[in-house]
Coordinates of C-alpha atoms and ligand atoms in Angstrom, one line a residue:
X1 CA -16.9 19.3 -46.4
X2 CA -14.5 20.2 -43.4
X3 CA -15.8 18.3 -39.9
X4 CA -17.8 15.7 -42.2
X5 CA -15.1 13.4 -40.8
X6 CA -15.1 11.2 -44.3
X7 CA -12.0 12.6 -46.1
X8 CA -10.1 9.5 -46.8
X9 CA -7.0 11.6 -47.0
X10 CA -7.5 12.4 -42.9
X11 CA -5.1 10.3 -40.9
X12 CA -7.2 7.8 -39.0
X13 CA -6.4 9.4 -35.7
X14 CA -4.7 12.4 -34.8
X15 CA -3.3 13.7 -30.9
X16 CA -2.4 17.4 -31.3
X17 CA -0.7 18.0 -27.4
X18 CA -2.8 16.0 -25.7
X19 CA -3.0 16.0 -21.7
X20 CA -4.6 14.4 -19.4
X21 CA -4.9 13.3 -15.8
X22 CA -7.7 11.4 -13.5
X23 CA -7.7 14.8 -11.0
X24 CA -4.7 15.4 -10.1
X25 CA -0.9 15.1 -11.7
X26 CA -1.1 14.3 -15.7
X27 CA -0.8 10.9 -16.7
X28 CA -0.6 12.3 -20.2
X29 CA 1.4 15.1 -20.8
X30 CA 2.2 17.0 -24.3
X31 CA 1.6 14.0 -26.7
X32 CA 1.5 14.7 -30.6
X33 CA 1.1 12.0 -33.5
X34 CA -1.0 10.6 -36.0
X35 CA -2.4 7.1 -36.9
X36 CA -2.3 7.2 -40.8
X37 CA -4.6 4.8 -42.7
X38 CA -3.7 1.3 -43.1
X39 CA -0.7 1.7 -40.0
X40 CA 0.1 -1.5 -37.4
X41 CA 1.0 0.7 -34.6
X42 CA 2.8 -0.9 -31.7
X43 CA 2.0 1.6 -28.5
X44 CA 4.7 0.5 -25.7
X45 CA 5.9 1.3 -22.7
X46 CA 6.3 0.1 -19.0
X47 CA 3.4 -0.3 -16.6
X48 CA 1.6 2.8 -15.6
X49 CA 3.1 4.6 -18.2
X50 CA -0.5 6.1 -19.7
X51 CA -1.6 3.4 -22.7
X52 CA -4.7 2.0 -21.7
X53 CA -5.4 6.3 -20.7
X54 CA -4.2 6.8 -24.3
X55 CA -6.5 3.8 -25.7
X56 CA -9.0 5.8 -23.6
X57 CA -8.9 9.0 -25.4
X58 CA -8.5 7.5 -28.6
X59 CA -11.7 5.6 -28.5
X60 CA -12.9 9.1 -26.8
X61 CA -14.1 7.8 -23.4
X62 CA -12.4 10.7 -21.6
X63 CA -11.4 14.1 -23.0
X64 CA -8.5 15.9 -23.0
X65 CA -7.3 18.4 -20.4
X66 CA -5.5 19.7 -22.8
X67 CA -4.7 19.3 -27.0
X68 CA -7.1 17.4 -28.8
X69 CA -8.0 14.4 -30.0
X70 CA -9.5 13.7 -33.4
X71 CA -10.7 10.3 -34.9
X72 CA -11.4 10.0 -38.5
X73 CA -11.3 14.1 -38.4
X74 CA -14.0 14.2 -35.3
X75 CA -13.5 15.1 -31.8
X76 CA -13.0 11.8 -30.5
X77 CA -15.2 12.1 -27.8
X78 CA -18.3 13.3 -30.1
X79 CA -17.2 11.3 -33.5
X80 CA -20.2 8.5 -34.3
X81 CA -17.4 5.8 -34.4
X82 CA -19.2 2.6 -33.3
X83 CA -19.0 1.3 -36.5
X84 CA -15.8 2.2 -37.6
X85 CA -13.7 1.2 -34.2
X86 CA -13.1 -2.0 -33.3
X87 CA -11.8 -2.2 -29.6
X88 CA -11.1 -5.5 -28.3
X89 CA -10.2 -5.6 -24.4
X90 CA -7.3 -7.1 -22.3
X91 CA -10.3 -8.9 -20.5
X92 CA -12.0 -10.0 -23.6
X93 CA -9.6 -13.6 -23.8
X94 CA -11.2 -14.2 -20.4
X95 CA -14.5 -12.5 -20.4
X96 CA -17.6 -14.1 -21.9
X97 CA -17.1 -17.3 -20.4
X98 CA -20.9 -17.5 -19.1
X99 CA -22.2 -16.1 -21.9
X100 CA -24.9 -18.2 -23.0
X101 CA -24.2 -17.2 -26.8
X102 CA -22.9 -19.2 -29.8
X103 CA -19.8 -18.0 -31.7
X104 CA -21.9 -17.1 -34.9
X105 CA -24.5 -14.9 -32.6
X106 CA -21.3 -12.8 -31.1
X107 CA -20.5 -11.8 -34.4
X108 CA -23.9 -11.3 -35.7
X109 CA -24.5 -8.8 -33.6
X110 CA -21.6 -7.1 -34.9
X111 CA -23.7 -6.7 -37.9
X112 CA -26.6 -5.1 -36.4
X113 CA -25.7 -1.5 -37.5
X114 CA -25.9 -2.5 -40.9
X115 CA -29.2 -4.2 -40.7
X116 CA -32.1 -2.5 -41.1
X117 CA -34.9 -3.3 -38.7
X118 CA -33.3 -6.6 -37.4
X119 CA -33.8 -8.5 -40.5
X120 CA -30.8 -10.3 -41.7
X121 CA -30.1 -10.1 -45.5
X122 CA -28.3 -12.7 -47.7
X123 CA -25.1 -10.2 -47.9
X124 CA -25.3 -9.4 -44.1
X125 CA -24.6 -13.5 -43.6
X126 CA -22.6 -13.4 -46.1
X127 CA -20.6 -10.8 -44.5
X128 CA -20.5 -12.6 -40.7
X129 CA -19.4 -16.1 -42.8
X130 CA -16.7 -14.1 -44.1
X131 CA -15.9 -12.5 -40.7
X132 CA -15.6 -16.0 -39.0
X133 CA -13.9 -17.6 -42.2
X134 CA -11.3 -14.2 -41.6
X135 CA -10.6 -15.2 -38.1
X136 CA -10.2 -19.3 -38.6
X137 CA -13.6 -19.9 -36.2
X138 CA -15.8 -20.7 -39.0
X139 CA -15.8 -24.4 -37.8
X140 CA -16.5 -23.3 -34.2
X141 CA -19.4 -20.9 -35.1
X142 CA -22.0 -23.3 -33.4
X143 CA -20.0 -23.3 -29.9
X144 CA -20.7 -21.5 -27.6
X145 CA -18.6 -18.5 -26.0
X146 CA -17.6 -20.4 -23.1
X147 CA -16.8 -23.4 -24.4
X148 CA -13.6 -21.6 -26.3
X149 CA -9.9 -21.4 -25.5
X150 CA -8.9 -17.6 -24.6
X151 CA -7.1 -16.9 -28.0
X152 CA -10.5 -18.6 -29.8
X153 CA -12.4 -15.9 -27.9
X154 CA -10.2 -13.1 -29.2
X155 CA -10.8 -14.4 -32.6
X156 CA -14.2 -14.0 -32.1
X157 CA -13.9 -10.7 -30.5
X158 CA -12.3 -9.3 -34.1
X159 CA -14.1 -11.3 -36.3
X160 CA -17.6 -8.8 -34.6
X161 CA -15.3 -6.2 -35.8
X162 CA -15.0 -7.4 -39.0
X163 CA -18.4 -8.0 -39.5
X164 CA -19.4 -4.6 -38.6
X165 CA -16.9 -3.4 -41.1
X166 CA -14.9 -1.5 -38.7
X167 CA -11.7 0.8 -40.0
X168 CA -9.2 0.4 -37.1
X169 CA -8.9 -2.5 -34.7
X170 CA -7.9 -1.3 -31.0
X171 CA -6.5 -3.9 -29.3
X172 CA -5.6 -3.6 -25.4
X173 CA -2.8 -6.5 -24.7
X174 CA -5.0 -8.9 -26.3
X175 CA -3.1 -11.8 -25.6
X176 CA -2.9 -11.7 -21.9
X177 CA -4.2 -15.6 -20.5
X178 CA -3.8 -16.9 -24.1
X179 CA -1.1 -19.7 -24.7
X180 CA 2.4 -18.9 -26.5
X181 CA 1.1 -20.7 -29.7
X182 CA -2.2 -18.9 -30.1
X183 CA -0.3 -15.8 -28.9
X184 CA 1.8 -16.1 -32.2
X185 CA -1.4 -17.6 -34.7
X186 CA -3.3 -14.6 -33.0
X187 CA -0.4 -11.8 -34.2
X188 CA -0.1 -13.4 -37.5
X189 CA -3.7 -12.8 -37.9
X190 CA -3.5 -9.2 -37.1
X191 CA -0.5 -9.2 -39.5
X192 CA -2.7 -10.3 -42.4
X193 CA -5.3 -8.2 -41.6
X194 CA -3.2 -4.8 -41.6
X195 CA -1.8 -6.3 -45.3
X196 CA -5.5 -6.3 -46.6
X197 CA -5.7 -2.5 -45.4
X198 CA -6.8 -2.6 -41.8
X199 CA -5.3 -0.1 -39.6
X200 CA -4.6 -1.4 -36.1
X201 CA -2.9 -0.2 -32.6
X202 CA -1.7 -2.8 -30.2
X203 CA -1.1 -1.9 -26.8
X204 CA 1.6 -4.8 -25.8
X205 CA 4.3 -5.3 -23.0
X206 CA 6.3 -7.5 -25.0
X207 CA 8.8 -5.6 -27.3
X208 CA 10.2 -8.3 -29.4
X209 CA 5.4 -8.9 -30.7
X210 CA 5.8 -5.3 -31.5
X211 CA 8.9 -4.9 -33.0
X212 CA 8.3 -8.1 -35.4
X213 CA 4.7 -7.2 -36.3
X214 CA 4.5 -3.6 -35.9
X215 CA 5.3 -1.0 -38.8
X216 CA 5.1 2.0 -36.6
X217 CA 5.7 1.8 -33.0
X218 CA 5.0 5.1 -30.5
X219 CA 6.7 4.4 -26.6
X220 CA 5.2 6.0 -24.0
X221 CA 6.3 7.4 -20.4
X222 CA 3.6 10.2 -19.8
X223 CA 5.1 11.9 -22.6
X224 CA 6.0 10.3 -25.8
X225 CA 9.5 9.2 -26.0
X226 CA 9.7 8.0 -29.2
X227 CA 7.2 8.0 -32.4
X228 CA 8.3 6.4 -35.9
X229 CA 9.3 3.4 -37.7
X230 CA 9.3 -0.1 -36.3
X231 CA 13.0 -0.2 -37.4
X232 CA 14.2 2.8 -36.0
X233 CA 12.6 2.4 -32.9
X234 CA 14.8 -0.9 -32.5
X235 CA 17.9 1.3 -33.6
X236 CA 17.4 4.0 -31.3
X237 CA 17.7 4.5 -27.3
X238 CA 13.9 5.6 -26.6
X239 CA 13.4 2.7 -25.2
X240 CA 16.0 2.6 -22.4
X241 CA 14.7 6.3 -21.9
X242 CA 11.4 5.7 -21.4
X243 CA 11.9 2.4 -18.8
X244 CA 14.6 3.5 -17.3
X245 CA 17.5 1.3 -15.6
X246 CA 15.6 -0.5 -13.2
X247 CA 12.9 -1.3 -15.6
X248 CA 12.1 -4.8 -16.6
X249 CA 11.5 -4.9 -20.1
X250 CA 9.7 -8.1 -21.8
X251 CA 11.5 -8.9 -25.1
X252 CA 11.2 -12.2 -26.7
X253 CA 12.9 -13.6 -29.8
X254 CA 9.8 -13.8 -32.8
X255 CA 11.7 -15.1 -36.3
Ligands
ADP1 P1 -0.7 1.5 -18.6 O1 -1.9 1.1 -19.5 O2 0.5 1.9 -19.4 O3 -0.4 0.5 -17.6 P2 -2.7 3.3 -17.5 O4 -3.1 4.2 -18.5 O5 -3.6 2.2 -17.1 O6 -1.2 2.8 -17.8 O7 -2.4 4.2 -16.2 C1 -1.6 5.4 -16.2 C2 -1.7 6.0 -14.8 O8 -3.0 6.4 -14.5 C3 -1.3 5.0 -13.7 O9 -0.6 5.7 -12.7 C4 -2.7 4.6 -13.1 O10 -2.6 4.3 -11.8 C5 -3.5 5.9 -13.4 N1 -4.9 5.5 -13.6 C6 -5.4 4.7 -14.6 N2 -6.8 4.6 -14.6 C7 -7.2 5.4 -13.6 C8 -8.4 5.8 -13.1 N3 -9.6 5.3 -13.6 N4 -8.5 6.7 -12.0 C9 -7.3 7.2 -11.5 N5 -6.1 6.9 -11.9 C10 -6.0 6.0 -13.0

């Protein structure tokens, strides 16, 4: 069965020396490792440094110059992966404010790959009540998009995920806009999630989210300066490496 892309032993996501540049100079250069099944990865480093480019080729909207990219043991950029990916945006807290849509039809139409000729079956509500009870917006399912707080949105950005049973949630700082309390109800959530199995790669500036939440982290300066172990990350020096001296590194406390 090799290139079905099913094995569940395949990593989720594998770079084999991966570069990549918009034209000119690489923005990417040389990067190996693999997201394993039911991972938190934590993908940092300082602005400029290639993560959204990374988030890029992981969800395989721009190839590789060179190495390759593989999501659930496809070429990323030709793997059918609507279903399985869940991206959520940095823009997503802020964007839908003027969409005219409820909170129960966003994640509805998360379940439209599953739904045969547009006609909802008892499991495929049962499976977008479940999504919004997930998330903690089941109470807000009849609002509508705009009427939410930024970190509500989010919510309702993963619980569409859920509902279209995705495999890995992509999340590109999510938590940009959204208040410090959300910000730490909204990490928790991604916490519980990964326990029930989910894997899931945060992009985030702010060491101290990704250090408490994240099992693996991967820090990133064009090349990769360090990949491995939430703890070891904190023990070791990639981090100084990969900002530099003059670099302003976000860390806040999270007990
Ligand atoms: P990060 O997410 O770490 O801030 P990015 O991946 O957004 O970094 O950007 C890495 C580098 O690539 C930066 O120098 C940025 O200016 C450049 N870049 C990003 N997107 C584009 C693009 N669409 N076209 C040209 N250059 C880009």
């Amino acid at each position: 069965m090799s290139g079905s892309g099913n094995d569940a032993r395949d990593p989720v996501a594998e770079f084999d020396g991966v570069s990549f540049g918009y034209g000119g100079t690489p923005v990417i250069e040389d990067v190996s490792f693999a997201i394993e099944r039911g991972e938190f990865l934590g993908l940092v480093g300082p602005n400029g440094s290639g993560k959204s480019t990374l988030v890029r080729l992981l969800l395989g909207l721009v190839r590789p110059d060179a190495g390759s990219v593989r999501l659930f043991g496809e070429s990323a950029h030709v793997a059918e992966t609507g279903t399985r990916v869940g991206y959520v945006a940095q823009t997503a807290a802020s964007s839908g404010r003027k969409m005219p849509v409820t909170v129960r039809e966003v994640v509805r139409m998360g379940r439209y790959p599953h739904v045969p000729h547009g006609r909802f079956r008892s499991e495929d509500r049962a499976a977008v009540d479940d999504a919004l009870a997930t998330v903690g917006v089941a109470d807000l399912e009849r609002r509508r998009l705009g009427e939410l707080s930024g970190g509500q949105r989010q919510r309702v950005f993963i619980a569409r995920a859920l509902a279209t049973e995705a495999e890995i949630l992509v999340l590109d700082e999510p938590t940009v806009g959204v208040d410090a309390n959300s910000r730490e109800a909204f990490f928790d959530l991604l916490a519980s999630l990964n326990r029930e199995g989910m894997a899931i790669v945060l992009v985030e500036h702010d060491i101290g989210v990704v250090t408490t939440y994240a099992t693996r982290v991967a820090c990133l300066n064009r090349k990769l300066y360090f990949h491995g172990d939430a703890d070891r990350f904190t023990e070791s020096d990639a981090l100084t490496r990969a900002y530099g001296a003059n670099q302003r590194v976000v860390h806040h406390d999270h007990d």
